[in-house]
Amino acid sequence: MLCCLFILLGVFQTLLGVRGAVTPKPIILNGTYINPELGKYHARLRSIAQSCLEIKEKHGATQDGIYILTTESGSYYQTFCDMTTAGGGWTLVASVHENNINGKCSVGDRWSSQQGNDQSLPEGDGSWANTATFGTAEGSTSDDYKNAGYYAISALDVSVWHVPNNELLHNWSSSAVLRYHTESKFLQEHGGNLYHLFKRYPVRFGAGECLSNMGPNSPVVYDTGDKDSTKNFYAPSVRHAFESGFITFRVFNSDKGAMAMCSGVKPVECNPHHFCVGGGGFFPQREQCGDFTSLDLDKTFRGSTQSSVLIFYR
Amino acid sequence: MLCCLFILLGVFQTLLGVRGAVTPKPIILNGTYINPELGKYHARLRSIAQSCLEIKEKHGATQDGIYILTTESGSYYQTFCDMTTAGGGWTLVASVHENNINGKCSVGDRWSSQQGNDQSLPEGDGSWANTATFGTAEGSTSDDYKNAGYYAISALDVSVWHVPNNELLHNWSSSAVLRYHTESKFLQEHGGNLYHLFKRYPVRFGAGECLSNMGPNSPVVYDTGDKDSTKNFYAPSVRHAFESGFITFRVFNSDKGAMAMCSGVKPVECNPHHFCVGGGGFFPQREQCGDFTSLDLDKTFRGSTQSSVLIFYR
Amino acid sequence: MLCCLFILLGVFQTLLGVRGAVTPKPIILNGTYINPELGKYHARLRSIAQSCLEIKEKHGATQDGIYILTTESGSYYQTFCDMTTAGGGWTLVASVHENNINGKCSVGDRWSSQQGNDQSLPEGDGSWANTATFGTAEGSTSDDYKNAGYYAISALDVSVWHVPNNELLHNWSSSAVLRYHTESKFLQEHGGNLYHLFKRYPVRFGAGECLSNMGPNSPVVYDTGDKDSTKNFYAPSVRHAFESGFITFRVFNSDKGAMAMCSGVKPVECNPHHFCVGGGGFFPQREQCGDFTSLDLDKTFRGSTQSSVLIFYR
């Protein structure tokens, strides 16, 4: 038995830590981590997976928070997992944040164009259908955000949170003005995520006509708010122009200007630039160009323009 | 004893590494790491903490360099720790780098505005009081830098290094033109970091008047340079307009233009745009808009405009 | 023997995982990882090194893919390793992506200038010779990319892939229009990487004359394509202006406009702005300013302008 103890002590001392640059030092004493932060890190690593749904289903995580994910190619990144809403397992993959409602396709409009309103760039920055990434999860109410999950995760449904700008992560859920998700599994018909959906339905000026070339939509189930509060989220004078209770992708206005996502609504008229976000790089009416297009129709109405649009997959 | 050796060999072979994708392989041989770089990585992980001060106090690290930090939410990031100055434990959280002194709130002016001088955007990009992050520690003399520690760390004091642009990390300390820190613990009265300080003292055009609405200041202790070299760091014709030996936050000029930080000085006149950095998104005099406002008053004087301003917490 | 098993079980249960926040939980069962993704992560960590060449030579990796690298200072990052071409060991350090061929030194032109064509900024953003980094490996056909390896790795040779824009990582090798590498070890005469090379040969307007101040060049060996397909990669009317089968660094045109890299060619006339990429921040002819200068000479010719230029070191 002494042999064992001796050898085990050796294992203990030599294999599980480092001394100086290369000689190992223990990281655990009496069954607990000497550094609790390292324990938390290892706990997160143990559940590393390709989506928050896998983390929930395979590894049993139940707490909302920042987790470590990987793409199939082996790129590692961190993002926020919503582990509670409607069964949990939702991965934050993007946020659309308007940094300057008066800037028309100016710096920071990564979900439309940072090149100014420009007819020679009908898809603008192209972020809806490429692998460029930007921002961080914790910063996603203060800046545009897109991670590798946006194009790498294979998902069925989408969830959207409208969170007041600059809100801190631990307040997102409680401060969200609107939260809703799809249960239709509509993504499986469109390649399994928005990257593939937008490859098929390009967000490109002139690629289609208002209403007749509208992309996919799905009814939503509300987690915060309802159809009425969705209606009241947009400016009074455009509330007749959409139907609440849906999420709609890739729509055009009467000028053939392209938008990416109508959050909480389905357009029934041809002015979706007052309630849809993201877009191509050109609009015949210049004031419609930008991450939040012309959501500021009524300058005195402080509704949708004050919140970031957080997009989750499951 | 053979039993033990046999089983231990099994532990050794199966638990401490990987073979192919999932079968473990040893990482340590004869008490040292087979791959020394992995040893260094594990050494850094062992001291993972929420600030460089914790790394120093709890884990005994004494060397300047890049360490791994975490926010309370569990976002991991890397930054530079100054472990030697005045007892060490200083976390690099930001750098203000002027990429184009002639660009007036142009691309790269993340500490003022990238939207051009614009009265409708009085806080500009808002980086002083939001959770957007950008840049990297090693790149912080070549680009603006802000990490999660800026808003997540709870600190008492601030240290500032003025390092020549494009200087490599291992030369920062020796090449710094000026280095100083506070010992007044002034941050504890203002929320524990600059994020909270600037929530209370917004860097917003028109939010106050020159001198009468000046934000907090603190005397500094010099690590490189002194009050005289601080005076000589700014253009000759403005040296009467400040008092050396302080750091001052959120000041206005006579036009109500807002600036974030006066490094090494406290304004006594109403033209701080010649020696303070960062700012809101609008200045009635357009040439004052930008990360380094109008520090280039005297175009032939190559002082403060050639260095990045590195900000540390402790 | 029971003693051993008992104690080993303790080691097994307590040392190799976590339970809750700090108490360990096993990560391996019956010799394989409970979570295969964690196994893959540990496999990548085991080969952590300062370059893909070290990963290949010291740790025997043979598969193309994303690996974990470190700088000497201890900054960790991920990038793509080409482990097959001509013996493998190539580290992706950068990509030059043209996001808007009509934007003249506009947002996204990080390898020339994002400040507009501006004589007061002759080096533009300065990315070729500083430590700013941007983008991600997986996004490098959709956005400019530069990692810490660009300035931190000590290398001998360069490899270049011309990959169609927005191509996904697993298709890069097969879809590349052109691939070639140097074998001359020319980098050892120029500081061991492009960062040091461009410190010596600044990409600065007015710093030299066409042809007489051309920087280093090296012949290339082709991996995809040949001298003829290189010729046909550029617009018909400029094919007499270069010699195929080389890579050339830091050239000037007849206006003293500076360019960084002529991929696959060596200029023999004074209009390299039609086939070289990257550049300073000023060109007397404004339409030459930008990451891809004036590669769109012939608007109907869709050759080089549709691909990103991926740069590897070995």
Coordinates of N, CA and C in Angstrom, one line a residue, chain B residues 68 84 88 91 101 108 110 122-123 127 131 178 194 238 254 268 292 297 302 308 313:
Chain B
I68 N -4.4 35.1 -18.5 CA -5.8 34.8 -18.9 C -6.7 35.3 -17.8
T84 N 5.0 44.7 -11.7 CA 6.1 45.2 -11.1 C 5.9 46.7 -10.5
G88 N 2.8 46.1 -8.3 CA 2.2 45.3 -9.3 C 0.7 45.1 -9.2
T91 N -4.0 45.7 -14.3 CA -4.6 45.1 -15.5 C -4.8 46.1 -16.6
I101 N -4.6 61.7 -37.1 CA -4.8 62.9 -36.4 C -5.6 63.9 -37.2
G108 N -11.9 54.3 -36.9 CA -10.8 54.1 -36.0 C -10.8 55.0 -34.7
R110 N -12.6 55.0 -32.1 CA -13.6 54.3 -31.3 C -13.8 54.9 -29.9
P122 N -24.5 63.1 -29.8 CA -23.7 63.8 -28.8 C -22.8 63.0 -28.0
E123 N -23.1 61.7 -27.8 CA -22.1 60.8 -27.1 C -21.2 60.0 -28.1
S127 N -18.2 54.4 -26.3 CA -17.4 53.3 -25.8 C -17.0 53.5 -24.3
T131 N -20.5 48.2 -23.2 CA -19.8 46.9 -23.1 C -19.2 46.5 -24.5
L178 N 5.9 58.4 -20.5 CA 5.4 58.8 -19.2 C 4.7 57.6 -18.6
L194 N -14.0 52.6 -14.7 CA -14.3 53.8 -15.6 C -15.7 53.7 -16.3
V238 N 0.1 75.6 -24.8 CA -1.1 75.3 -23.9 C -0.6 74.9 -22.5
S254 N -15.0 75.4 -23.7 CA -15.9 76.5 -23.7 C -17.1 76.4 -24.7
V268 N -7.1 74.0 -16.2 CA -7.4 75.3 -15.4 C -8.0 76.3 -16.3
F292 N -8.0 61.9 -30.3 CA -6.9 62.7 -29.7 C -7.4 64.2 -29.9
L297 N -2.2 70.8 -31.9 CA -2.3 72.3 -32.1 C -1.0 72.8 -32.8
R302 N 6.2 67.2 -31.9 CA 5.8 65.8 -31.9 C 5.9 65.2 -30.5
S308 N 0.4 56.0 -27.8 CA -0.8 55.5 -27.4 C -1.0 55.6 -25.9
Y313 N -6.1 49.2 -14.5 CA -6.8 49.2 -13.3 C -6.1 48.4 -12.2

